[in-house]
Each structure stands twice: as structure tokens, then as C-alpha cells.
Coordinates of C-alpha atoms in Angstrom, one line a residue:
M1 CA -19.6 -35.8 -9.7
S2 CA -20.1 -35.7 -13.2
P3 CA -17.3 -33.5 -15.6
E4 CA -20.6 -31.5 -16.8
L5 CA -21.5 -30.5 -13.6
D6 CA -17.8 -29.5 -12.2
L7 CA -17.9 -27.8 -15.1
F8 CA -21.2 -25.6 -14.5
I9 CA -19.7 -25.3 -10.7
R10 CA -16.8 -23.8 -11.6
F11 CA -18.2 -21.3 -14.5
A12 CA -21.2 -20.9 -12.2
T13 CA -18.5 -20.0 -9.2
A14 CA -16.4 -17.3 -11.5
T15 CA -19.9 -15.3 -12.1
A16 CA -20.4 -15.3 -8.6
I17 CA -17.3 -13.8 -7.5
G18 CA -16.8 -11.4 -10.2
F19 CA -20.7 -10.4 -9.3
L20 CA -20.0 -10.1 -5.6
I21 CA -16.9 -7.6 -7.0
G22 CA -18.7 -5.6 -9.1
L23 CA -21.5 -5.5 -6.8
Q24 CA -19.5 -4.0 -4.2
R25 CA -18.5 -1.3 -7.1
E26 CA -22.4 -0.4 -7.8
I27 CA -22.7 0.6 -4.0
A28 CA -19.7 2.3 -4.3
K29 CA -21.0 4.4 -6.8
V30 CA -24.4 4.8 -4.9
S31 CA -22.7 6.2 -2.1
K32 CA -20.7 9.0 -3.7
S33 CA -23.3 9.5 -6.8
R34 CA -20.8 9.5 -9.1
S35 CA -20.2 6.9 -12.5
I36 CA -18.3 3.9 -12.5
L37 CA -16.1 2.0 -15.1
A38 CA -17.7 -1.6 -14.1
G39 CA -20.9 -2.9 -12.4
E40 CA -22.3 -6.2 -11.1
R41 CA -22.8 -7.5 -14.4
T42 CA -19.6 -6.4 -16.3
T43 CA -17.4 -7.4 -13.8
A44 CA -19.9 -11.2 -14.2
L45 CA -19.6 -11.3 -17.4
L46 CA -15.1 -10.7 -17.0
S47 CA -15.1 -13.3 -14.8
L48 CA -17.1 -15.4 -16.9
G49 CA -14.9 -14.4 -19.8
G50 CA -12.0 -15.4 -18.1
A51 CA -12.9 -19.0 -17.2
L52 CA -14.4 -18.9 -21.1
S53 CA -11.1 -18.2 -22.1
A54 CA -9.2 -20.3 -20.2
M55 CA -11.0 -23.3 -21.3
L56 CA -10.7 -22.6 -25.3
A57 CA -6.8 -22.0 -24.7
D58 CA -6.9 -25.4 -22.6
I59 CA -9.3 -27.3 -25.5
Y60 CA -7.3 -25.8 -28.6
S61 CA -3.9 -25.9 -27.1
A62 CA -3.7 -22.1 -27.9
P63 CA -2.6 -19.7 -25.0
A64 CA -2.8 -17.2 -27.3
I65 CA -6.6 -16.9 -26.7
L66 CA -6.5 -16.8 -23.0
I67 CA -3.4 -14.1 -23.7
A68 CA -5.5 -11.8 -26.5
F69 CA -8.9 -12.1 -23.6
M70 CA -6.0 -10.6 -21.2
V71 CA -5.2 -7.9 -23.5
L72 CA -8.9 -6.8 -24.2
A73 CA -9.5 -6.7 -20.9
A74 CA -6.5 -4.6 -19.9
A75 CA -7.5 -2.4 -23.6
F76 CA -10.9 -1.5 -21.9
A77 CA -9.7 -0.6 -18.7
L78 CA -7.1 1.4 -19.6
I79 CA -9.7 3.2 -22.0
G80 CA -12.1 3.4 -19.1
Y81 CA -9.0 5.3 -17.3
F82 CA -8.6 7.5 -19.4
G83 CA -11.6 8.3 -20.0
E84 CA -12.6 9.0 -16.2
S85 CA -9.7 10.7 -16.0
W86 CA -10.4 13.0 -18.9
Q87 CA -14.1 14.1 -17.3
R88 CA -13.2 13.8 -13.9
D89 CA -9.6 14.4 -13.2
H90 CA -9.9 11.2 -11.0
I91 CA -6.7 9.2 -11.6
G92 CA -7.2 6.2 -9.5
I93 CA -7.5 2.8 -11.0
T94 CA -9.5 0.9 -7.9
S95 CA -11.9 -0.1 -10.4
E96 CA -9.6 -0.8 -13.1
I97 CA -7.9 -2.9 -11.3
A98 CA -11.1 -5.3 -9.8
I99 CA -11.6 -5.5 -13.1
L100 CA -8.2 -7.4 -14.5
I101 CA -8.5 -9.5 -11.0
S102 CA -12.4 -10.6 -11.6
M103 CA -11.1 -11.5 -15.2
M104 CA -7.8 -13.5 -13.7
I105 CA -10.3 -15.1 -11.4
G106 CA -12.4 -16.4 -13.5
V107 CA -9.3 -18.2 -14.8
L108 CA -8.7 -19.4 -11.9
C109 CA -11.8 -21.5 -11.4
Y110 CA -11.7 -23.2 -14.5
Q111 CA -8.7 -24.6 -13.4
A112 CA -10.4 -26.1 -10.4
E113 CA -8.7 -24.0 -7.9
L114 CA -12.0 -23.2 -6.3
G115 CA -10.6 -22.4 -2.6
L116 CA -8.1 -19.8 -3.7
A117 CA -10.8 -18.5 -6.0
V118 CA -13.4 -17.6 -3.4
A119 CA -10.6 -16.4 -1.0
L120 CA -9.3 -14.3 -3.3
G121 CA -12.4 -12.6 -4.5
I122 CA -13.9 -12.3 -0.8
A123 CA -10.5 -10.2 0.2
A124 CA -10.7 -8.1 -3.0
T125 CA -14.3 -7.0 -1.8
V126 CA -13.5 -6.4 1.8
I127 CA -10.7 -4.3 0.6
L128 CA -13.2 -2.2 -1.7
S129 CA -15.3 -1.7 1.0
I130 CA -12.8 -0.5 3.5
K131 CA -11.8 2.6 1.8
V132 CA -13.2 4.9 4.7
E133 CA -11.8 3.0 7.3
T134 CA -8.5 2.2 5.8
D135 CA -8.3 6.3 4.6
R136 CA -9.1 7.5 8.0
F137 CA -6.7 4.8 9.8
V138 CA -3.9 6.4 7.6
K139 CA -4.3 9.9 8.3
A140 CA -4.5 8.7 12.2
L141 CA -1.1 6.9 11.7
T142 CA 2.4 8.5 13.2
R143 CA 5.7 7.6 12.7
T144 CA 5.8 5.5 15.8
E145 CA 2.8 3.3 14.7
L146 CA 4.4 2.5 11.6
Y147 CA 8.0 1.8 13.2
A148 CA 5.7 -0.8 15.6
A149 CA 4.2 -2.3 12.5
L150 CA 8.0 -2.3 10.8
Q151 CA 9.1 -4.0 13.7
L152 CA 6.0 -6.7 14.1
A153 CA 7.4 -7.2 10.1
V154 CA 11.3 -8.1 10.8
I155 CA 10.4 -10.3 13.9
S156 CA 7.8 -12.2 11.8
A157 CA 8.7 -12.6 8.3
I158 CA 12.9 -12.2 8.9
V159 CA 13.6 -13.3 12.4
L160 CA 11.4 -16.7 12.6
P161 CA 11.9 -18.7 9.4
V162 CA 15.7 -18.3 10.3
L163 CA 15.5 -19.7 13.2
P164 CA 15.8 -23.5 14.0
D165 CA 12.8 -25.5 14.3
R166 CA 14.3 -28.0 17.0
G167 CA 15.4 -28.7 20.4
L168 CA 18.6 -27.3 22.1
A169 CA 19.4 -30.6 24.2
P170 CA 18.7 -33.6 24.0
P171 CA 15.5 -35.2 25.7
P172 CA 13.8 -34.6 28.0
F173 CA 15.2 -30.8 27.7
D174 CA 14.2 -30.7 24.0
V175 CA 11.8 -28.7 24.9
L176 CA 13.5 -25.0 24.3
N177 CA 12.7 -24.9 20.8
P178 CA 13.9 -21.5 19.7
F179 CA 10.9 -21.2 16.6
N180 CA 8.4 -21.8 19.0
I181 CA 9.5 -19.9 21.6
W182 CA 9.7 -17.2 19.0
L183 CA 6.9 -17.7 17.4
M184 CA 4.9 -17.2 20.5
V185 CA 7.1 -13.6 20.8
V186 CA 5.5 -13.2 17.3
F187 CA 1.6 -14.3 18.3
I188 CA 1.5 -11.6 21.6
S189 CA 3.0 -8.9 19.7
G190 CA 0.8 -9.8 16.7
I191 CA -2.3 -9.4 19.5
N192 CA -1.3 -6.2 20.6
F193 CA -1.0 -4.5 17.7
V194 CA -4.0 -6.2 16.1
G195 CA -5.9 -4.9 18.9
Y196 CA -4.7 -1.4 18.7
V197 CA -5.7 -1.3 14.7
F198 CA -9.3 -2.2 15.4
A199 CA -9.5 0.1 18.5
R200 CA -8.5 2.6 16.0
L201 CA -10.8 1.8 13.4
V202 CA -13.6 0.7 15.6
G203 CA -13.0 1.7 18.9
Q204 CA -13.1 -0.1 22.2
Q205 CA -15.3 -2.9 20.2
G206 CA -12.2 -3.4 18.2
I207 CA -10.1 -4.7 21.2
E208 CA -12.9 -6.9 22.2
I209 CA -13.1 -8.7 19.0
S210 CA -9.2 -8.8 18.9
G211 CA -9.2 -10.3 22.0
F212 CA -12.3 -12.9 20.8
V213 CA -10.3 -14.3 17.6
G214 CA -6.7 -14.1 19.5
G215 CA -8.4 -16.5 22.4
L216 CA -9.2 -19.1 19.4
V217 CA -6.0 -19.7 18.6
S218 CA -4.1 -19.4 22.0
S219 CA -5.6 -17.5 25.8
T220 CA -2.4 -17.7 27.3
A221 CA -1.0 -15.3 24.5
V222 CA -4.2 -13.0 25.2
T223 CA -3.8 -12.8 28.1
L224 CA 0.2 -11.7 28.1
G225 CA 0.0 -9.5 25.6
F226 CA -3.5 -7.6 26.8
S227 CA -2.0 -7.4 30.8
E228 CA 0.9 -6.0 28.5

């Protein structure tokens, strides 16, 4: 691949991701009949500007160029935030954060981290799009359910990493691997929790979705989790 084509792909990816994020904000504006700070063109330009400022900083060995652009983008978001807060008594900063994310994704695109940039762009768009569902879920969340989520976090993020990833006995009795055993516990618990969350969000179809996705990884874990 020629350097020119590679550079074009980087800038095109940055523009496309920024446009996607802005498009979601524009759709949200239409559905709520209110103005927003940045639509698809603004976020696309900001993402493109992030890639361009990163390139100029690289060419001229002047990180101040990138820093200046980041400061200007943050100032733009800050001005928009205070303007909206003054007019509408609104304290949300979702659109402002989306602006900053679009700009930083543009920087990632120039650094040839296209896979990461695309993943982050899609993740940001999904998070922005599920506001109604997440608000409904939070309102319906109970203290018991919160504790269950914390327990899952403890067994997966705290207990699992410290377990030894080796057999407890010499071969052929080395199949008792604490890490792998606990990993199955985490996976079964995770399927139960994800299935419950999906069921709360979309009803009976949530169980079917979690069963299908979990079955792609381990049908045994899905069977054990659902039978419980």
C-alpha cells in the first residue's frame, strides 16, 4: 500500500467515525425536538481536525499543535455547555464529551490505530443510542441486583487474576487448573447476569439473545447457567 493511500484511509476513517457519532446526536435532536451542540458535520470535522493536527505535530515535531487543537476543542465544548445550561437550565454534558471523543479518535486514526478507533467509535455511538433503555434499567434496578453485579465484578476482576494458571498435581492429574475452573464459574455467572439484564431490557427475547451469544463460546456453560 502506498503512503498516500494509507494516509487517505486514516483520514477517511477519522471522518467516517466522527460523522457516525454526530449522526447519532442529530437523530437524538430530532427525536427530542431540541438543539444540540454538534451534529454530524461538526463531529466529522472535529475528528478530521484531530487527525490533521496529529499529522502536523508529527511533521513539524511540535506537540504544541496537537495540544492547541485539543484545548480549542475543549474550549468550544465548554462554551457550548455553558450556553446550553444558561438557556435551558440543562446540566448534561453528553454532547460535549462526544465532541472530545470524536477529536481523540481522529488522533488515533492518524496513529494507524484504526481497529481501536473503529471499536471506540462504535462503542461511543451505541452508548449514546441506548439512553432510553439504560435510564429505564437504572430506574428498575434494585439494591439486590446491584450487589449481584458487584459480586460478579469481584469474582471476575479480583479473584480470577490471582489464581494460578497451572495444574495442582503432576500429569496426568494436572487437569485441575484453578484458573480454568474459576473461569468457568465466571462465565456461567456472567451468562446468568447478562441474560437477566437482557430480559429486563427487552423482555423474553433477552434470554434468547444471551443464550445464542453464550452458546457460540460454550454451550456447556449456557446449559448449566440456564438450568440453574
